[in-house]
PDB file of C-alpha atoms in Angstrom:
ATOM      1  CA  UNK L 196       0.000   0.000   0.000  1.00 41.00           C
ATOM      2  CA  UNK L 197       1.281   3.460  -0.914  1.00 48.00           C
ATOM      3  CA  UNK L 198       1.450   5.547   2.231  1.00 50.00           C
ATOM      4  CA  UNK L 199       2.349   8.803   0.488  1.00 61.00           C
ATOM      5  CA  UNK L 200       0.277  11.682   1.886  1.00 72.00           C
ATOM      6  CA  UNK L 201      -0.951  14.322  -0.566  1.00 84.00           C
ATOM      7  CA  UNK L 202      -1.418  17.721   1.045  1.00 90.00           C
ATOM      8  CA  UNK L 203      -4.394  19.663  -0.286  1.00 90.00           C
ATOM      9  CA  UNK L 204      -5.300  23.330  -0.055  1.00 88.00           C
ATOM     10  CA  UNK L 205      -8.061  22.260   2.327  1.00 89.00           C
ATOM     11  CA  UNK L 206      -5.371  20.975   4.686  1.00 85.00           C
ATOM     12  CA  UNK L 207      -3.494  24.276   4.433  1.00 89.00           C
ATOM     13  CA  UNK L 208      -6.474  26.566   5.073  1.00 84.00           C
ATOM     14  CA  UNK L 209      -6.830  30.110   3.725  1.00 82.00           C
ATOM     15  CA  UNK L 210      -3.931  31.667   5.607  1.00 76.00           C
ATOM     16  CA  UNK L 211      -1.691  28.709   4.957  1.00 84.00           C
ATOM     17  CA  UNK L 212      -2.440  29.034   1.233  1.00 86.00           C
ATOM     18  CA  UNK L 213      -1.542  32.715   1.285  1.00 82.00           C
ATOM     19  CA  UNK L 214       1.683  32.079   3.184  1.00 84.00           C
ATOM     20  CA  UNK L 215       2.630  29.247   0.844  1.00 88.00           C
ATOM     21  CA  UNK L 216       2.105  31.357  -2.254  1.00 86.00           C
ATOM     22  CA  UNK L 217       3.855  34.423  -0.817  1.00 82.00           C
ATOM     23  CA  UNK L 218       6.865  32.295   0.091  1.00 84.00           C
ATOM     24  CA  UNK L 219       7.401  31.444  -3.590  1.00 88.00           C
ATOM     25  CA  UNK L 220       7.254  35.007  -4.917  1.00 79.00           C
ATOM     26  CA  UNK L 221      10.031  37.482  -5.604  1.00 81.00           C
ATOM     27  CA  UNK L 222       9.440  41.223  -5.412  1.00 85.00           C
ATOM     28  CA  UNK L 223      10.827  43.685  -7.950  1.00 83.00           C
ATOM     29  CA  UNK L 224      12.173  47.196  -7.542  1.00 84.00           C
ATOM     30  CA  UNK L 225       8.784  48.858  -8.155  1.00 87.00           C
ATOM     31  CA  UNK L 226       7.215  47.099  -5.144  1.00 88.00           C
ATOM     32  CA  UNK L 227       7.320  49.305  -2.058  1.00 89.00           C
ATOM     33  CA  UNK L 228       5.105  46.989   0.015  1.00 88.00           C
ATOM     34  CA  UNK L 229       4.383  43.445  -1.103  1.00 84.00           C
ATOM     35  CA  UNK L 230       2.026  40.681   0.058  1.00 85.00           C
ATOM     36  CA  UNK L 231       1.003  40.494   3.709  1.00 80.00           C
ATOM     37  CA  UNK L 232      -0.906  43.711   4.395  1.00 79.00           C
ATOM     38  CA  UNK L 233      -4.409  44.931   3.528  1.00 78.00           C
ATOM     39  CA  UNK L 234      -3.072  46.171   0.188  1.00 85.00           C
ATOM     40  CA  UNK L 235       0.213  46.398  -1.669  1.00 84.00           C
ATOM     41  CA  UNK L 236       2.058  49.591  -2.605  1.00 91.00           C
ATOM     42  CA  UNK L 237       3.633  49.802  -6.051  1.00 90.00           C
ATOM     43  CA  UNK L 238       5.529  52.838  -7.261  1.00 88.00           C
ATOM     44  CA  UNK L 239       4.297  54.722 -10.335  1.00 86.00           C
ATOM     45  CA  UNK L 240       7.012  57.201 -11.211  1.00 86.00           C
ATOM     46  CA  UNK L 241       4.962  58.482 -14.147  1.00 88.00           C
ATOM     47  CA  UNK L 242       2.079  59.524 -11.877  1.00 90.00           C
ATOM     48  CA  UNK L 243      -0.398  57.526 -13.993  1.00 94.00           C
ATOM     49  CA  UNK L 244      -1.245  53.848 -13.556  1.00 95.00           C
ATOM     50  CA  UNK L 245      -2.328  51.529 -16.369  1.00 96.00           C
ATOM     51  CA  UNK L 246      -4.803  48.933 -15.047  1.00 96.00           C
ATOM     52  CA  UNK L 247      -6.327  45.889 -16.726  1.00 97.00           C
ATOM     53  CA  UNK L 248      -8.077  42.733 -15.511  1.00 96.00           C
ATOM     54  CA  UNK L 249      -9.071  39.300 -16.825  1.00 95.00           C
ATOM     55  CA  UNK L 250     -11.078  36.364 -15.501  1.00 95.00           C
ATOM     56  CA  UNK L 251     -10.249  32.721 -16.322  1.00 96.00           C
ATOM     57  CA  UNK L 252     -12.665  29.865 -15.609  1.00 96.00           C
ATOM     58  CA  UNK L 253     -11.770  26.195 -15.546  1.00 97.00           C
ATOM     59  CA  UNK L 254     -13.430  24.391 -18.434  1.00 94.00           C
ATOM     60  CA  UNK L 255     -13.861  27.580 -20.429  1.00 91.00           C
ATOM     61  CA  UNK L 256     -10.381  29.126 -20.589  1.00 93.00           C
ATOM     62  CA  UNK L 257      -8.263  26.151 -19.513  1.00 94.00           C
ATOM     63  CA  UNK L 258      -8.500  22.468 -18.634  1.00 95.00           C
ATOM     64  CA  UNK L 259      -6.376  20.948 -15.910  1.00 95.00           C
ATOM     65  CA  UNK L 260      -6.090  17.689 -17.863  1.00 95.00           C
ATOM     66  CA  UNK L 261      -4.572  19.642 -20.774  1.00 95.00           C
ATOM     67  CA  UNK L 262      -2.449  22.198 -18.907  1.00 96.00           C
ATOM     68  CA  UNK L 263      -0.316  22.008 -15.769  1.00 97.00           C
ATOM     69  CA  UNK L 264      -0.678  24.444 -12.906  1.00 98.00           C
ATOM     70  CA  UNK L 265       2.552  26.071 -14.091  1.00 98.00           C
ATOM     71  CA  UNK L 266       1.176  26.496 -17.628  1.00 97.00           C
ATOM     72  CA  UNK L 267      -2.036  28.040 -16.308  1.00 98.00           C
ATOM     73  CA  UNK L 268      -0.123  30.495 -14.116  1.00 98.00           C
ATOM     74  CA  UNK L 269       2.049  31.575 -17.042  1.00 98.00           C
ATOM     75  CA  UNK L 270      -0.966  31.962 -19.329  1.00 97.00           C
ATOM     76  CA  UNK L 271      -3.086  33.895 -16.827  1.00 98.00           C
ATOM     77  CA  UNK L 272      -0.262  36.346 -16.162  1.00 98.00           C
ATOM     78  CA  UNK L 273       0.674  36.643 -19.837  1.00 98.00           C
ATOM     79  CA  UNK L 274      -2.737  37.683 -21.087  1.00 96.00           C
ATOM     80  CA  UNK L 275      -2.857  40.543 -18.589  1.00 97.00           C
ATOM     81  CA  UNK L 276       0.742  41.662 -19.003  1.00 98.00           C
ATOM     82  CA  UNK L 277       0.163  41.733 -22.777  1.00 98.00           C
ATOM     83  CA  UNK L 278      -2.697  44.205 -22.280  1.00 98.00           C
ATOM     84  CA  UNK L 279      -0.399  46.496 -20.321  1.00 98.00           C
ATOM     85  CA  UNK L 280       2.357  46.550 -22.946  1.00 98.00           C
ATOM     86  CA  UNK L 281      -0.279  47.040 -25.664  1.00 98.00           C
ATOM     87  CA  UNK L 282      -0.910  50.449 -24.094  1.00 98.00           C
ATOM     88  CA  UNK L 283       2.807  51.210 -24.475  1.00 98.00           C
ATOM     89  CA  UNK L 284       3.421  50.791 -20.739  1.00 97.00           C
ATOM     90  CA  UNK L 285       5.875  48.774 -18.652  1.00 97.00           C
ATOM     91  CA  UNK L 286       4.200  46.222 -16.342  1.00 97.00           C
ATOM     92  CA  UNK L 287       4.930  46.700 -12.650  1.00 96.00           C
ATOM     93  CA  UNK L 288       2.774  44.198 -10.770  1.00 96.00           C
ATOM     94  CA  UNK L 289      -0.228  41.891 -10.698  1.00 97.00           C
ATOM     95  CA  UNK L 290      -2.739  40.880  -8.032  1.00 97.00           C
ATOM     96  CA  UNK L 291      -4.471  37.510  -8.226  1.00 97.00           C
ATOM     97  CA  UNK L 292      -7.901  36.392  -7.061  1.00 97.00           C
ATOM     98  CA  UNK L 293      -8.003  32.593  -6.796  1.00 97.00           C
ATOM     99  CA  UNK L 294     -10.935  30.265  -6.176  1.00 97.00           C
ATOM    100  CA  UNK L 295     -10.390  26.485  -6.053  1.00 96.00           C
ATOM    101  CA  UNK L 296     -11.805  23.259  -4.639  1.00 96.00           C
ATOM    102  CA  UNK L 297     -10.596  22.189  -1.195  1.00 95.00           C
ATOM    103  CA  UNK L 298      -9.157  18.961  -2.618  1.00 95.00           C
ATOM    104  CA  UNK L 299      -6.773  20.810  -4.952  1.00 95.00           C
ATOM    105  CA  UNK L 300      -3.250  19.538  -4.357  1.00 95.00           C
ATOM    106  CA  UNK L 301      -0.775  21.872  -2.686  1.00 95.00           C
ATOM    107  CA  UNK L 302       1.788  20.886  -5.330  1.00 96.00           C
ATOM    108  CA  UNK L 303      -0.534  22.166  -8.058  1.00 96.00           C
ATOM    109  CA  UNK L 304      -0.846  25.438  -6.123  1.00 96.00           C
ATOM    110  CA  UNK L 305       2.961  25.702  -5.949  1.00 96.00           C
ATOM    111  CA  UNK L 306       3.193  25.198  -9.710  1.00 97.00           C
ATOM    112  CA  UNK L 307       0.545  27.865 -10.329  1.00 97.00           C
ATOM    113  CA  UNK L 308       2.375  30.387  -8.143  1.00 97.00           C
ATOM    114  CA  UNK L 309       5.676  29.595  -9.870  1.00 97.00           C
ATOM    115  CA  UNK L 310       4.025  30.175 -13.253  1.00 98.00           C
ATOM    116  CA  UNK L 311       2.776  33.588 -12.186  1.00 97.00           C
ATOM    117  CA  UNK L 312       6.185  34.485 -10.783  1.00 97.00           C
ATOM    118  CA  UNK L 313       8.195  33.342 -13.785  1.00 98.00           C
ATOM    119  CA  UNK L 314       5.974  35.114 -16.339  1.00 98.00           C
ATOM    120  CA  UNK L 315       6.147  38.335 -14.327  1.00 97.00           C
ATOM    121  CA  UNK L 316       9.925  38.002 -14.117  1.00 97.00           C
ATOM    122  CA  UNK L 317      10.096  38.308 -17.917  1.00 97.00           C
ATOM    123  CA  UNK L 318       8.951  41.930 -17.690  1.00 97.00           C
ATOM    124  CA  UNK L 319      10.325  42.919 -14.284  1.00 96.00           C
ATOM    125  CA  UNK L 320       6.890  42.819 -12.628  1.00 96.00           C
ATOM    126  CA  UNK L 321       5.836  41.083  -9.402  1.00 96.00           C
ATOM    127  CA  UNK L 322       2.858  39.314  -7.862  1.00 95.00           C
ATOM    128  CA  UNK L 323       2.096  41.822  -5.128  1.00 95.00           C
ATOM    129  CA  UNK L 324      -1.051  40.396  -3.547  1.00 92.00           C
ATOM    130  CA  UNK L 325      -4.451  38.824  -4.053  1.00 92.00           C
ATOM    131  CA  UNK L 326      -7.214  36.816  -2.406  1.00 93.00           C
ATOM    132  CA  UNK L 327      -8.298  33.177  -2.143  1.00 93.00           C
ATOM    133  CA  UNK L 328     -11.604  31.423  -1.646  1.00 94.00           C
ATOM    134  CA  UNK L 329     -13.145  27.976  -1.880  1.00 95.00           C
ATOM    135  CA  UNK L 330     -14.890  27.248  -5.173  1.00 95.00           C
ATOM    136  CA  UNK L 331     -16.268  24.225  -7.047  1.00 96.00           C
ATOM    137  CA  UNK L 332     -13.961  24.902 -10.013  1.00 96.00           C
ATOM    138  CA  UNK L 333     -10.686  26.784 -10.368  1.00 98.00           C
ATOM    139  CA  UNK L 334     -11.392  30.474 -10.998  1.00 98.00           C
ATOM    140  CA  UNK L 335      -8.539  32.933 -11.541  1.00 98.00           C
ATOM    141  CA  UNK L 336      -8.898  36.710 -11.666  1.00 97.00           C
ATOM    142  CA  UNK L 337      -5.793  38.746 -12.477  1.00 97.00           C
ATOM    143  CA  UNK L 338      -5.388  42.515 -12.345  1.00 97.00           C
ATOM    144  CA  UNK L 339      -2.204  43.937 -13.847  1.00 97.00           C
ATOM    145  CA  UNK L 340      -0.634  47.359 -13.289  1.00 97.00           C
ATOM    146  CA  UNK L 341       1.710  49.323 -15.509  1.00 97.00           C
ATOM    147  CA  UNK L 342       3.709  52.554 -15.742  1.00 96.00           C
ATOM    148  CA  UNK L 343       3.750  54.674 -18.909  1.00 96.00           C
ATOM    149  CA  UNK L 344       7.182  56.123 -18.172  1.00 94.00           C
ATOM    150  CA  UNK L 345       6.184  59.592 -19.373  1.00 95.00           C
ATOM    151  CA  UNK L 346       4.766  58.340 -22.685  1.00 95.00           C
ATOM    152  CA  UNK L 347       1.243  58.915 -23.934  1.00 96.00           C
ATOM    153  CA  UNK L 348      -0.901  55.754 -23.851  1.00 97.00           C
ATOM    154  CA  UNK L 349      -1.298  54.080 -27.241  1.00 98.00           C
ATOM    155  CA  UNK L 350      -5.039  53.576 -27.665  1.00 97.00           C
ATOM    156  CA  UNK L 351      -7.219  51.901 -30.309  1.00 96.00           C
ATOM    157  CA  UNK L 352      -8.509  55.180 -31.692  1.00 96.00           C
ATOM    158  CA  UNK L 353      -5.451  56.748 -33.335  1.00 97.00           C
ATOM    159  CA  UNK L 354      -5.183  54.858 -36.652  1.00 98.00           C
ATOM    160  CA  UNK L 355      -5.333  57.109 -39.721  1.00 98.00           C
ATOM    161  CA  UNK L 356      -5.707  56.339 -43.456  1.00 98.00           C
ATOM    162  CA  UNK L 357      -2.250  55.794 -44.922  1.00 97.00           C
ATOM    163  CA  UNK L 358      -0.843  54.149 -41.774  1.00 98.00           C
ATOM    164  CA  UNK L 359       0.601  50.659 -42.101  1.00 98.00           C
ATOM    165  CA  UNK L 360      -0.769  47.777 -40.034  1.00 98.00           C
ATOM    166  CA  UNK L 361       1.926  45.606 -38.454  1.00 98.00           C
ATOM    167  CA  UNK L 362       2.040  42.575 -36.168  1.00 98.00           C
ATOM    168  CA  UNK L 363       4.683  41.421 -33.667  1.00 98.00           C
ATOM    169  CA  UNK L 364       4.584  37.881 -32.272  1.00 97.00           C
ATOM    170  CA  UNK L 365       2.924  34.641 -33.339  1.00 96.00           C
ATOM    171  CA  UNK L 366      -0.524  34.337 -34.897  1.00 97.00           C
ATOM    172  CA  UNK L 367      -2.599  31.176 -35.193  1.00 96.00           C
ATOM    173  CA  UNK L 368      -0.329  28.907 -33.165  1.00 96.00           C
ATOM    174  CA  UNK L 369      -2.548  28.770 -30.079  1.00 96.00           C
ATOM    175  CA  UNK L 370      -5.666  28.187 -32.190  1.00 96.00           C
ATOM    176  CA  UNK L 371      -3.946  25.325 -34.023  1.00 96.00           C
ATOM    177  CA  UNK L 372      -2.813  23.811 -30.724  1.00 96.00           C
ATOM    178  CA  UNK L 373      -6.314  23.992 -29.272  1.00 96.00           C
ATOM    179  CA  UNK L 374      -7.758  22.356 -32.401  1.00 96.00           C
ATOM    180  CA  UNK L 375      -5.252  19.504 -32.069  1.00 97.00           C
ATOM    181  CA  UNK L 376      -6.142  18.999 -28.402  1.00 96.00           C
ATOM    182  CA  UNK L 377      -9.855  18.987 -29.178  1.00 95.00           C
ATOM    183  CA  UNK L 378      -9.314  16.403 -31.923  1.00 96.00           C
ATOM    184  CA  UNK L 379      -7.049  14.226 -29.746  1.00 95.00           C
ATOM    185  CA  UNK L 380      -4.267  14.376 -32.335  1.00 91.00           C
ATOM    186  CA  UNK L 381      -0.491  14.480 -31.977  1.00 82.00           C
ATOM    187  CA  UNK L 382       1.253  17.845 -32.060  1.00 89.00           C
ATOM    188  CA  UNK L 383       3.522  18.248 -35.112  1.00 78.00           C
ATOM    189  CA  UNK L 384       5.729  20.782 -33.357  1.00 83.00           C
ATOM    190  CA  UNK L 385       5.057  23.102 -30.440  1.00 91.00           C
ATOM    191  CA  UNK L 386       1.511  24.168 -31.305  1.00 96.00           C
ATOM    192  CA  UNK L 387      -0.118  22.642 -28.216  1.00 96.00           C
ATOM    193  CA  UNK L 388       2.500  24.365 -26.060  1.00 95.00           C
ATOM    194  CA  UNK L 389       1.530  27.651 -27.745  1.00 96.00           C
ATOM    195  CA  UNK L 390      -2.037  27.122 -26.513  1.00 95.00           C
ATOM    196  CA  UNK L 391      -0.885  26.218 -23.023  1.00 95.00           C
ATOM    197  CA  UNK L 392       1.655  28.992 -22.664  1.00 95.00           C
ATOM    198  CA  UNK L 393       1.590  32.058 -24.979  1.00 96.00           C
ATOM    199  CA  UNK L 394       4.703  34.119 -25.707  1.00 97.00           C
ATOM    200  CA  UNK L 395       3.679  37.783 -26.007  1.00 98.00           C
ATOM    201  CA  UNK L 396       6.355  40.046 -27.521  1.00 98.00           C
ATOM    202  CA  UNK L 397       6.457  42.164 -24.373  1.00 98.00           C
ATOM    203  CA  UNK L 398       9.348  44.463 -25.290  1.00 98.00           C
ATOM    204  CA  UNK L 399       7.670  45.462 -28.562  1.00 98.00           C
ATOM    205  CA  UNK L 400       4.837  47.343 -26.844  1.00 98.00           C
ATOM    206  CA  UNK L 401       6.774  50.158 -25.150  1.00 98.00           C
ATOM    207  CA  UNK L 402       9.151  50.303 -28.129  1.00 98.00           C
ATOM    208  CA  UNK L 403       6.201  50.748 -30.482  1.00 98.00           C
ATOM    209  CA  UNK L 404       5.059  53.715 -28.395  1.00 98.00           C
ATOM    210  CA  UNK L 405       8.505  55.263 -28.724  1.00 97.00           C
ATOM    211  CA  UNK L 406       8.486  54.620 -32.487  1.00 98.00           C
ATOM    212  CA  UNK L 407       5.231  56.556 -32.799  1.00 98.00           C
ATOM    213  CA  UNK L 408       2.552  53.858 -33.047  1.00 98.00           C
ATOM    214  CA  UNK L 409      -0.799  55.517 -33.703  1.00 98.00           C
ATOM    215  CA  UNK L 410      -2.852  52.631 -32.282  1.00 98.00           C
ATOM    216  CA  UNK L 411      -2.152  49.256 -30.700  1.00 98.00           C
ATOM    217  CA  UNK L 412      -3.776  46.275 -29.015  1.00 98.00           C
ATOM    218  CA  UNK L 413      -2.962  42.717 -28.075  1.00 96.00           C
ATOM    219  CA  UNK L 414      -4.487  39.976 -30.206  1.00 97.00           C
ATOM    220  CA  UNK L 415      -6.488  37.958 -27.704  1.00 94.00           C
ATOM    221  CA  UNK L 416      -9.748  37.297 -29.588  1.00 93.00           C
ATOM    222  CA  UNK L 417      -8.485  36.977 -33.168  1.00 95.00           C
ATOM    223  CA  UNK L 418      -6.801  39.489 -35.474  1.00 96.00           C
ATOM    224  CA  UNK L 419      -9.899  40.218 -37.587  1.00 96.00           C
ATOM    225  CA  UNK L 420     -12.062  40.873 -34.555  1.00 94.00           C
ATOM    226  CA  UNK L 421      -9.446  42.854 -32.661  1.00 96.00           C
ATOM    227  CA  UNK L 422      -8.511  45.038 -35.640  1.00 97.00           C
ATOM    228  CA  UNK L 423     -12.230  45.610 -36.036  1.00 96.00           C
ATOM    229  CA  UNK L 424     -12.083  47.399 -32.681  1.00 96.00           C
ATOM    230  CA  UNK L 425      -9.273  49.611 -34.010  1.00 97.00           C
ATOM    231  CA  UNK L 426     -11.214  50.371 -37.191  1.00 97.00           C
ATOM    232  CA  UNK L 427     -14.370  51.285 -35.271  1.00 96.00           C
ATOM    233  CA  UNK L 428     -12.588  53.381 -32.641  1.00 97.00           C
ATOM    234  CA  UNK L 429     -10.519  55.190 -35.301  1.00 98.00           C
ATOM    235  CA  UNK L 430     -13.344  55.740 -37.782  1.00 97.00           C
ATOM    236  CA  UNK L 431     -11.309  54.085 -40.534  1.00 97.00           C
ATOM    237  CA  UNK L 432     -10.977  50.842 -42.468  1.00 96.00           C
ATOM    238  CA  UNK L 433      -8.285  48.174 -42.460  1.00 97.00           C
ATOM    239  CA  UNK L 434      -7.160  46.215 -45.527  1.00 97.00           C
ATOM    240  CA  UNK L 435      -5.043  43.113 -44.861  1.00 97.00           C
ATOM    241  CA  UNK L 436      -2.793  41.315 -47.339  1.00 97.00           C
ATOM    242  CA  UNK L 437      -3.080  37.510 -46.868  1.00 95.00           C
ATOM    243  CA  UNK L 438       0.306  36.993 -48.564  1.00 95.00           C
ATOM    244  CA  UNK L 439       2.002  38.895 -45.717  1.00 97.00           C
ATOM    245  CA  UNK L 440       1.124  36.339 -43.040  1.00 96.00           C
ATOM    246  CA  UNK L 441       3.550  33.614 -42.024  1.00 90.00           C
ATOM    247  CA  UNK L 442       2.153  30.078 -42.031  1.00 93.00           C
ATOM    248  CA  UNK L 443       4.766  27.781 -40.512  1.00 94.00           C
ATOM    249  CA  UNK L 444       5.357  24.191 -41.662  1.00 95.00           C
ATOM    250  CA  UNK L 445       3.956  23.027 -38.304  1.00 95.00           C
ATOM    251  CA  UNK L 446       0.713  24.917 -38.928  1.00 96.00           C
ATOM    252  CA  UNK L 447       0.493  23.533 -42.457  1.00 96.00           C
ATOM    253  CA  UNK L 448       0.948  19.981 -41.186  1.00 95.00           C
ATOM    254  CA  UNK L 449      -1.674  20.468 -38.465  1.00 96.00           C
ATOM    255  CA  UNK L 450      -4.076  21.941 -41.025  1.00 96.00           C
ATOM    256  CA  UNK L 451      -3.664  18.866 -43.236  1.00 95.00           C
ATOM    257  CA  UNK L 452      -4.363  16.590 -40.279  1.00 94.00           C
ATOM    258  CA  UNK L 453      -7.504  18.535 -39.386  1.00 96.00           C
ATOM    259  CA  UNK L 454      -8.695  19.546 -42.856  1.00 96.00           C
ATOM    260  CA  UNK L 455      -8.400  23.198 -41.849  1.00 96.00           C
ATOM    261  CA  UNK L 456      -7.122  26.433 -43.394  1.00 95.00           C
ATOM    262  CA  UNK L 457      -4.035  27.626 -41.501  1.00 95.00           C
ATOM    263  CA  UNK L 458      -4.586  31.201 -42.653  1.00 95.00           C
ATOM    264  CA  UNK L 459      -7.944  31.190 -40.868  1.00 94.00           C
ATOM    265  CA  UNK L 460      -6.107  30.317 -37.660  1.00 96.00           C
ATOM    266  CA  UNK L 461      -3.807  33.310 -38.194  1.00 96.00           C
ATOM    267  CA  UNK L 462      -6.691  35.657 -38.979  1.00 96.00           C
ATOM    268  CA  UNK L 463      -9.254  34.431 -36.462  1.00 94.00           C
ATOM    269  CA  UNK L 464      -7.418  32.494 -33.758  1.00 93.00           C
ATOM    270  CA  UNK L 465      -6.944  34.112 -30.378  1.00 87.00           C
ATOM    271  CA  UNK L 466      -4.751  33.619 -27.311  1.00 92.00           C
ATOM    272  CA  UNK L 467      -1.343  34.031 -28.946  1.00 96.00           C
ATOM    273  CA  UNK L 468      -1.310  37.562 -27.512  1.00 97.00           C
ATOM    274  CA  UNK L 469       0.645  39.002 -30.392  1.00 98.00           C
ATOM    275  CA  UNK L 470       0.619  42.785 -30.733  1.00 98.00           C
ATOM    276  CA  UNK L 471      -1.072  44.542 -33.645  1.00 98.00           C
ATOM    277  CA  UNK L 472      -0.334  48.217 -34.226  1.00 98.00           C
ATOM    278  CA  UNK L 473      -0.591  50.956 -36.807  1.00 98.00           C
ATOM    279  CA  UNK L 474       2.294  53.239 -37.671  1.00 98.00           C
ATOM    280  CA  UNK L 475       2.840  56.209 -39.993  1.00 98.00           C
ATOM    281  CA  UNK L 476       4.197  54.683 -43.217  1.00 96.00           C
ATOM    282  CA  UNK L 477       7.484  56.597 -42.970  1.00 97.00           C
ATOM    283  CA  UNK L 478       8.421  54.849 -39.697  1.00 97.00           C
ATOM    284  CA  UNK L 479      11.211  52.277 -40.111  1.00 97.00           C
ATOM    285  CA  UNK L 480      10.009  49.253 -38.182  1.00 98.00           C
ATOM    286  CA  UNK L 481      12.379  46.836 -36.410  1.00 97.00           C
ATOM    287  CA  UNK L 482      12.564  43.241 -37.620  1.00 97.00           C
ATOM    288  CA  UNK L 483      10.163  42.090 -34.888  1.00 97.00           C
ATOM    289  CA  UNK L 484       7.299  43.801 -36.733  1.00 98.00           C
ATOM    290  CA  UNK L 485       5.753  42.480 -39.951  1.00 98.00           C
ATOM    291  CA  UNK L 486       3.615  44.782 -42.092  1.00 98.00           C
ATOM    292  CA  UNK L 487       0.388  42.922 -42.935  1.00 98.00           C
ATOM    293  CA  UNK L 488      -1.836  45.683 -44.307  1.00 98.00           C
ATOM    294  CA  UNK L 489      -2.786  49.317 -44.265  1.00 98.00           C
ATOM    295  CA  UNK L 490      -5.376  51.683 -42.866  1.00 98.00           C
ATOM    296  CA  UNK L 491      -7.863  52.966 -45.424  1.00 97.00           C
ATOM    297  CA  UNK L 492     -10.822  55.272 -45.735  1.00 96.00           C
ATOM    298  CA  UNK L 493     -14.082  53.535 -44.931  1.00 92.00           C
ATOM    299  CA  UNK L 494     -14.956  51.088 -42.180  1.00 93.00           C
ATOM    300  CA  UNK L 495     -14.351  47.540 -41.002  1.00 93.00           C
ATOM    301  CA  UNK L 496     -11.654  45.000 -41.813  1.00 95.00           C
ATOM    302  CA  UNK L 497     -11.187  43.489 -45.268  1.00 94.00           C
ATOM    303  CA  UNK L 498      -8.791  40.804 -46.476  1.00 95.00           C
ATOM    304  CA  UNK L 499      -7.621  41.269 -50.045  1.00 89.00           C
ATOM    305  CA  UNK L 500      -9.012  38.532 -52.280  1.00 74.00           C
ATOM    306  CA  UNK L 501     -10.981  36.822 -49.485  1.00 69.00           C
ATOM    307  CA  UNK L 502     -14.316  37.154 -47.770  1.00 62.00           C
ATOM    308  CA  UNK L 503     -13.404  37.077 -44.084  1.00 62.00           C
ATOM    309  CA  UNK L 504     -15.530  34.987 -41.766  1.00 61.00           C
ATOM    310  CA  UNK L 505     -16.909  36.415 -38.550  1.00 54.00           C
ATOM    311  CA  UNK L 506     -13.751  34.972 -36.917  1.00 58.00           C
ATOM    312  CA  UNK L 507     -12.752  35.657 -33.363  1.00 55.00           C
ATOM    313  CA  UNK L 508     -13.785  34.843 -29.843  1.00 48.00           C
ATOM    314  CA  UNK L 509     -16.897  36.186 -28.127  1.00 48.00           C
ATOM    315  CA  UNK L 510     -17.620  34.912 -24.595  1.00 47.00           C
ATOM    316  CA  UNK L 511     -21.387  35.201 -25.058  1.00 42.00           C
ATOM    317  CA  UNK L 512     -21.662  33.431 -28.426  1.00 49.00           C
ATOM    318  CA  UNK L 513     -21.481  29.710 -29.109  1.00 49.00           C
TER     319      UNK L 513
END
């Protein structure tokens, strides 16, 4: 008989959970007062604070049989940190609200906390606090903070006809990985990992602000849908060139296995958390950015030579 004892979060209790998480976290230079008090204190040298929040529900945004606690922590932090850099700001900290069943293993909790910590470390941010509660499923709420460093925020409303549309980061990889998981098929090369753990191009956000980006957002719900927000907010149109998008051999192989169009993944797939931005056409863009279209007179998003589907994620649609 195996006598190994598995410690659960129910064994730890609320304060034991908090102490266990806090003991695994490092605190960066912007943190003046970290976990352990009624609230944290994070410096904002700019005098303005960028704030964003996201909610992740087990079974809707992640599955514990598909993703480890570490993967989920990285992903939950990444999608919020990406929103901060999409405003042209530098992330400084996150706070986490966590609900989970009492029989959740303490080891899984450790992995989750490590995922949060390691993703924040990529941008010099810290987990500065949060709250825990008992819940039937795992529920994660993350609020991220950022500092503009004296720059103007880059919003969705500044695109102007004649601007180029450019993308930094991967597109379609997470959607392909999710499709493979749903079909129970083998991964031909890193696509499932892209679904489990996105890789936002964090440094490109603040740099884009310095370069003079006229609008920017992170691609969380699909490029067509997200650029539609830019077009609407800016009172302009967007024309995309399908030949400008990179479809990797791994995506092509997955598309053959699934009978899918890899370009549709790039145009409509979410959760890669790439950055999409518009720039004046005279701006010389670094190699991290790929020009995929231009801003036009008119309205909405068009794809040259194609009729785009509704593509993109909407939490209140099937």
